[in-house]
XYZ file of C-alpha atoms in Angstrom:
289
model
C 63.288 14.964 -13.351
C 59.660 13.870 -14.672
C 59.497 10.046 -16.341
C 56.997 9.059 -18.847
C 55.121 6.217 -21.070
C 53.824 7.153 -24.209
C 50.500 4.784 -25.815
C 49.587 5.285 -29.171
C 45.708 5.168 -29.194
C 43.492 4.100 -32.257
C 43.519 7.397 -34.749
C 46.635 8.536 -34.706
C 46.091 9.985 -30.638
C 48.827 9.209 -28.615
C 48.498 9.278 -24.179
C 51.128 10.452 -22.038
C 51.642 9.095 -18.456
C 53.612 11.596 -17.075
C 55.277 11.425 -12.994
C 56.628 14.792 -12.056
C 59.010 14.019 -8.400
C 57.858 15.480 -5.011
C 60.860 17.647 -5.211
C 60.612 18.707 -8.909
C 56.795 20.379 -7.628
C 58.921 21.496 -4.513
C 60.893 23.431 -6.580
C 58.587 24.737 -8.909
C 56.242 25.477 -6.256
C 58.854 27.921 -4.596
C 59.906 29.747 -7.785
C 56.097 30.187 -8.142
C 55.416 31.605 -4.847
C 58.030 34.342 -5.080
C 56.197 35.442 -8.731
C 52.996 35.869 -6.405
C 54.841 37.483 -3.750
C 56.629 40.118 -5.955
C 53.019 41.398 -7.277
C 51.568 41.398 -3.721
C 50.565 44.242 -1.551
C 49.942 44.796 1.837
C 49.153 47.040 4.535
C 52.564 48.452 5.778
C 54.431 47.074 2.712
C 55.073 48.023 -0.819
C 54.292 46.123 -3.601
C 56.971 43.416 -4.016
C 58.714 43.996 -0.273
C 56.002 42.261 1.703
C 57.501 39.318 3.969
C 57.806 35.591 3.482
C 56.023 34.631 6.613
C 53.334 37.508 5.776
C 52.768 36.267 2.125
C 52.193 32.861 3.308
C 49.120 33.999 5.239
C 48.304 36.198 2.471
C 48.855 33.620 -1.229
C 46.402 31.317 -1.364
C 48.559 27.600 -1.747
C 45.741 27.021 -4.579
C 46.898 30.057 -6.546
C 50.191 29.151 -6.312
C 49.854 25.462 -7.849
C 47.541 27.089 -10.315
C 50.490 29.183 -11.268
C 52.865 26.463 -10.790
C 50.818 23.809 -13.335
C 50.303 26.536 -15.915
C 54.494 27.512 -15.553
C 55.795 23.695 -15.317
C 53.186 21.867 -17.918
C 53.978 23.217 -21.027
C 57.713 22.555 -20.817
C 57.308 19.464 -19.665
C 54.648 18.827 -22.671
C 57.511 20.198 -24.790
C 59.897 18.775 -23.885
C 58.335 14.967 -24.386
C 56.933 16.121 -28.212
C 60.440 16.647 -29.047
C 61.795 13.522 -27.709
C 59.091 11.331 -29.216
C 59.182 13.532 -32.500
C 55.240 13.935 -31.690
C 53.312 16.431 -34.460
C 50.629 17.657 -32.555
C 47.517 19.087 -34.244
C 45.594 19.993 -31.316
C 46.171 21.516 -27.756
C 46.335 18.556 -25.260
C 43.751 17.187 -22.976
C 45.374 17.408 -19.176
C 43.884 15.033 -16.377
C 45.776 14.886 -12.811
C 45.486 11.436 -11.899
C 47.173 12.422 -8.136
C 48.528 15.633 -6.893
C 48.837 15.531 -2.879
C 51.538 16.924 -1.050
C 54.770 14.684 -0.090
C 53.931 12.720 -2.810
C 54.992 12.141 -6.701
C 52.360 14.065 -9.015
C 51.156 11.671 -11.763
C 49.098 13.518 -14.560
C 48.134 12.025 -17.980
C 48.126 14.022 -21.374
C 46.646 13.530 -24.248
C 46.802 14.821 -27.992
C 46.479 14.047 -31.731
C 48.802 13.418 -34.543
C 47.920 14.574 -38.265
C 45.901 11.360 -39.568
C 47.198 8.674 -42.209
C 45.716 10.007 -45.398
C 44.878 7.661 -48.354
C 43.565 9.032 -51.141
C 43.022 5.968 -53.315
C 41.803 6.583 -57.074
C 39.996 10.234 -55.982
C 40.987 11.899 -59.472
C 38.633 8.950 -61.373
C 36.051 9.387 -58.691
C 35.402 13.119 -58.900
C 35.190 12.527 -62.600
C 32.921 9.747 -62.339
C 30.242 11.661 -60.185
C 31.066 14.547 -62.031
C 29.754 13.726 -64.868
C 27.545 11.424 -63.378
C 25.752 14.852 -62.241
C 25.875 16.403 -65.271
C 24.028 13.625 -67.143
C 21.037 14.428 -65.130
C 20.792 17.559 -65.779
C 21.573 17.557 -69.206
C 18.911 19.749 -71.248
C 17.169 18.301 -74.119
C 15.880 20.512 -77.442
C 12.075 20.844 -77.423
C 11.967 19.112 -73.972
C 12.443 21.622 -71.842
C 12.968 25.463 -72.015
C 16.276 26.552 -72.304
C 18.638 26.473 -69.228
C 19.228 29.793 -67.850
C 22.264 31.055 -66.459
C 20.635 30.226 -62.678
C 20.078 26.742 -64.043
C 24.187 26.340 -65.365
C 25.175 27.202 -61.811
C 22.730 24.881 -60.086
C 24.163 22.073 -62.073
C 27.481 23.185 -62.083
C 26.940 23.245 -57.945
C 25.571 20.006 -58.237
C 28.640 18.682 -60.287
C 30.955 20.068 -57.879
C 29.117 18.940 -54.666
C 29.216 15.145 -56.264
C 32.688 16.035 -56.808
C 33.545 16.181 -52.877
C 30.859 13.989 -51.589
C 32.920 11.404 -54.132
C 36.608 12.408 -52.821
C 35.004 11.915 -48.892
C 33.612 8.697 -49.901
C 37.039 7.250 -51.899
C 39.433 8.598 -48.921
C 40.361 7.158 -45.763
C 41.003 9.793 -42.762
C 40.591 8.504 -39.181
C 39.837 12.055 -36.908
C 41.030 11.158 -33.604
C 38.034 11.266 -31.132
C 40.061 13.634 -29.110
C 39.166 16.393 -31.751
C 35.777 15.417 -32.442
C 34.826 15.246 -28.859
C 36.645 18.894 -28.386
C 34.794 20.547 -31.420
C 31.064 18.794 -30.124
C 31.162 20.553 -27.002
C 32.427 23.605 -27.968
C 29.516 23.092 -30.056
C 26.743 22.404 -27.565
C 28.116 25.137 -25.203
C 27.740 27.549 -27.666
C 24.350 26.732 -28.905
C 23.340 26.660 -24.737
C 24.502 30.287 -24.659
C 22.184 30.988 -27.706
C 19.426 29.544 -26.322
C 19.377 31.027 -22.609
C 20.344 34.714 -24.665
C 16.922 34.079 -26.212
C 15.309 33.517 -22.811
C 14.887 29.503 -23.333
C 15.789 26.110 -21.778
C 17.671 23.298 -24.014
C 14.316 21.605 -22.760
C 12.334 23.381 -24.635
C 14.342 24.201 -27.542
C 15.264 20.429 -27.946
C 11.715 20.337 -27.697
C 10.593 22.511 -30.705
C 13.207 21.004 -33.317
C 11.818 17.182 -32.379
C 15.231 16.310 -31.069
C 17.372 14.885 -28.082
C 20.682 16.271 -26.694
C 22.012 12.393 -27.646
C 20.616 13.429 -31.593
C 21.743 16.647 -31.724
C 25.176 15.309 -30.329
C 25.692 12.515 -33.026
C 24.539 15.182 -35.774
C 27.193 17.608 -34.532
C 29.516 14.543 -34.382
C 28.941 13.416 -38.239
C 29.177 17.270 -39.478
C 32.604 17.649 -37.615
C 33.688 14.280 -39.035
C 33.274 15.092 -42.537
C 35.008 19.304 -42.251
C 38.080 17.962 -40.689
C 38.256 14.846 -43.076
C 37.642 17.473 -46.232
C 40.380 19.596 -44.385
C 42.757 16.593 -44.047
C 42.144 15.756 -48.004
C 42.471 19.199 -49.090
C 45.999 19.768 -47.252
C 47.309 16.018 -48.929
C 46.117 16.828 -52.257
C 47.609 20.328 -52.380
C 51.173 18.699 -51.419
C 50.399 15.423 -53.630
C 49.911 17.842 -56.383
C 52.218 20.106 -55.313
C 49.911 23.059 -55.065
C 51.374 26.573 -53.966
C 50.707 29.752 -52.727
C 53.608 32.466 -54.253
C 54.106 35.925 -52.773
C 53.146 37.816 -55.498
C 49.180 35.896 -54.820
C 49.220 37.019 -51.462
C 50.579 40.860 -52.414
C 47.008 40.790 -55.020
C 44.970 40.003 -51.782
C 46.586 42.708 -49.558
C 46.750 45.241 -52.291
C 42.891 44.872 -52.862
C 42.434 45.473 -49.193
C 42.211 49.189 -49.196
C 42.121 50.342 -45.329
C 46.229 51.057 -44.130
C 45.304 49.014 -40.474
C 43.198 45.964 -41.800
C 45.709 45.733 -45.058
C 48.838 45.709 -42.026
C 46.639 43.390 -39.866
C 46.186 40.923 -43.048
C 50.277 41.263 -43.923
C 50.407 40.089 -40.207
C 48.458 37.145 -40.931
C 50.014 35.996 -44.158
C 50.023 32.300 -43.214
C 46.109 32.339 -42.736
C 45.480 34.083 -46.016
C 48.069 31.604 -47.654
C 46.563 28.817 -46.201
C 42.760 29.917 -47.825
C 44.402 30.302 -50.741
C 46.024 27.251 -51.407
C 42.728 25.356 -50.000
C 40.647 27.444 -52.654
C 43.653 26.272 -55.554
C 42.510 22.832 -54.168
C 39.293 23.531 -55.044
C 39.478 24.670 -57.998
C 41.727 22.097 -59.215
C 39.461 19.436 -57.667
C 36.281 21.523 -60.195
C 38.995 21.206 -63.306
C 38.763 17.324 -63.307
């Protein structure tokens, strides 16, 4: 049976050392290669009735640990988040650190925990800037021409904006690198795509926006830092003030959706129309201060 030691890292991301035994892979390895073998065909042989001896010259040993890892990992992962009562936010980061033959496997996992949340005096803050904003844009008789109604939403934008960029600055979230290094590459592979698509190099893109890879990185990396930290607030605020989503909120939303399919596909998806919802109560709570 597979052994482990668990290290909590800095921001709430915790490693896993993990040994899986020689004969725990042995095993695994056999129940994978009959899987293989029931889906293979061969000349002379039906699909599923082909030979032992003939599917070992036929299953590659490399598709059969690749089928083995993907079958074994995820109980094993399971199986140590419910001993160590872990709360994982995020899929976990897998590194072999040995896999040869004969031998013990030793592979390390990593993942992240929901951060410690402090809020600290965020309902006084919000006010503060709030009205902090307003008082510059306050419009004064026989100054000024009247505010229009494109100037009251400017400055009620503005008010709002202070609003969060006061709640971000009177939190505390630590985002566990683990995320923010996922979410930057995912990043920078997409915009790499974009930019070949258009028939150009990173080079030369890089290039035309007066920027390095290393800039564009650590701009990614502050942007990411600040949605998941927003996200993180959002989510302790709505159970701090015990903000909720009822049924008859979500049955509005579906109603309104007129198609039959996309109105089923939505009912499907309650949870992610719930959870918009209560982040936009948030919101609007947050503008009410």
């Amino acid at each position: 049976m597979h052994t482990y030691k668990r290290t909590n890292k800095p921001h709430n991301t915790v490693e896993l050392l993990i040994k899986i035994p020689w004969k725990q892979v042995e095993t695994a390895y056999a129940t994978s290669f009959e899987k293989l073998r029931k889906d293979l065909e061969a000349e002379g042989f039906r699909k599923g009735k082909v030979p032992k001896d003939v599917a070992e010259k036929r299953i590659r040993r490399d598709d059969v640990y690749q089928d083995l890892m993907q079958a074994i990992l995820p109980e094993i992962y399971s199986d140590i988040v419910q001993k160590e009562a872990i709360k994982p936010i995020v899929s976990p980061k897998i590194e072999l650190v040995t896999a040869k033959e004969n031998e013990d496997w030793e592979l390390k996992m990593t993942t992240a925990e929901k951060p410690e949340i402090k809020l600290g005096d965020y309902k006084k803050k919000v006010q503060e800037a709030k009205k902090e904003a307003q008082k510059a844009d306050i419009w004064v008789p026989g100054k000024d021409k009247e505010p229009t109604e494109a100037d009251k939403e400017r400055q009620r934008q503005a008010a709002f904006q202070a609003a969060l960029d006061a709640l971000l600055k009177e939190a505390t979230v630590e985002v566990s690198e683990m995320i923010i290094e996922e979410d930057v590459n995912q990043r920078l592979s997409r915009l790499v795509d974009d930019v070949q698509r258009i028939g150009m190099t990173m080079e030369a893109y890089l290039k035309s926006k007066n920027t390095t890879q290393e800039q564009l990185m650590e701009q990614y990396k502050k942007e990411i830092v600040e949605n998941y930290k927003l996200e993180f607030l959002l989510q302790e605020i709505a159970d701090a003030e015990k903000i909720t989503v009822e049924q008859s909120e979500l049955d509005t939303v579906f109603s309104g959706i007129k198609d039959e399919k996309q109105r089923a596909a939505a009912q499907q998806n309650g949870y992610y129309y719930a959870t918009l919802l209560r982040k936009q109560k948030v919101l609007d709570y947050l503008n009410s201060l």
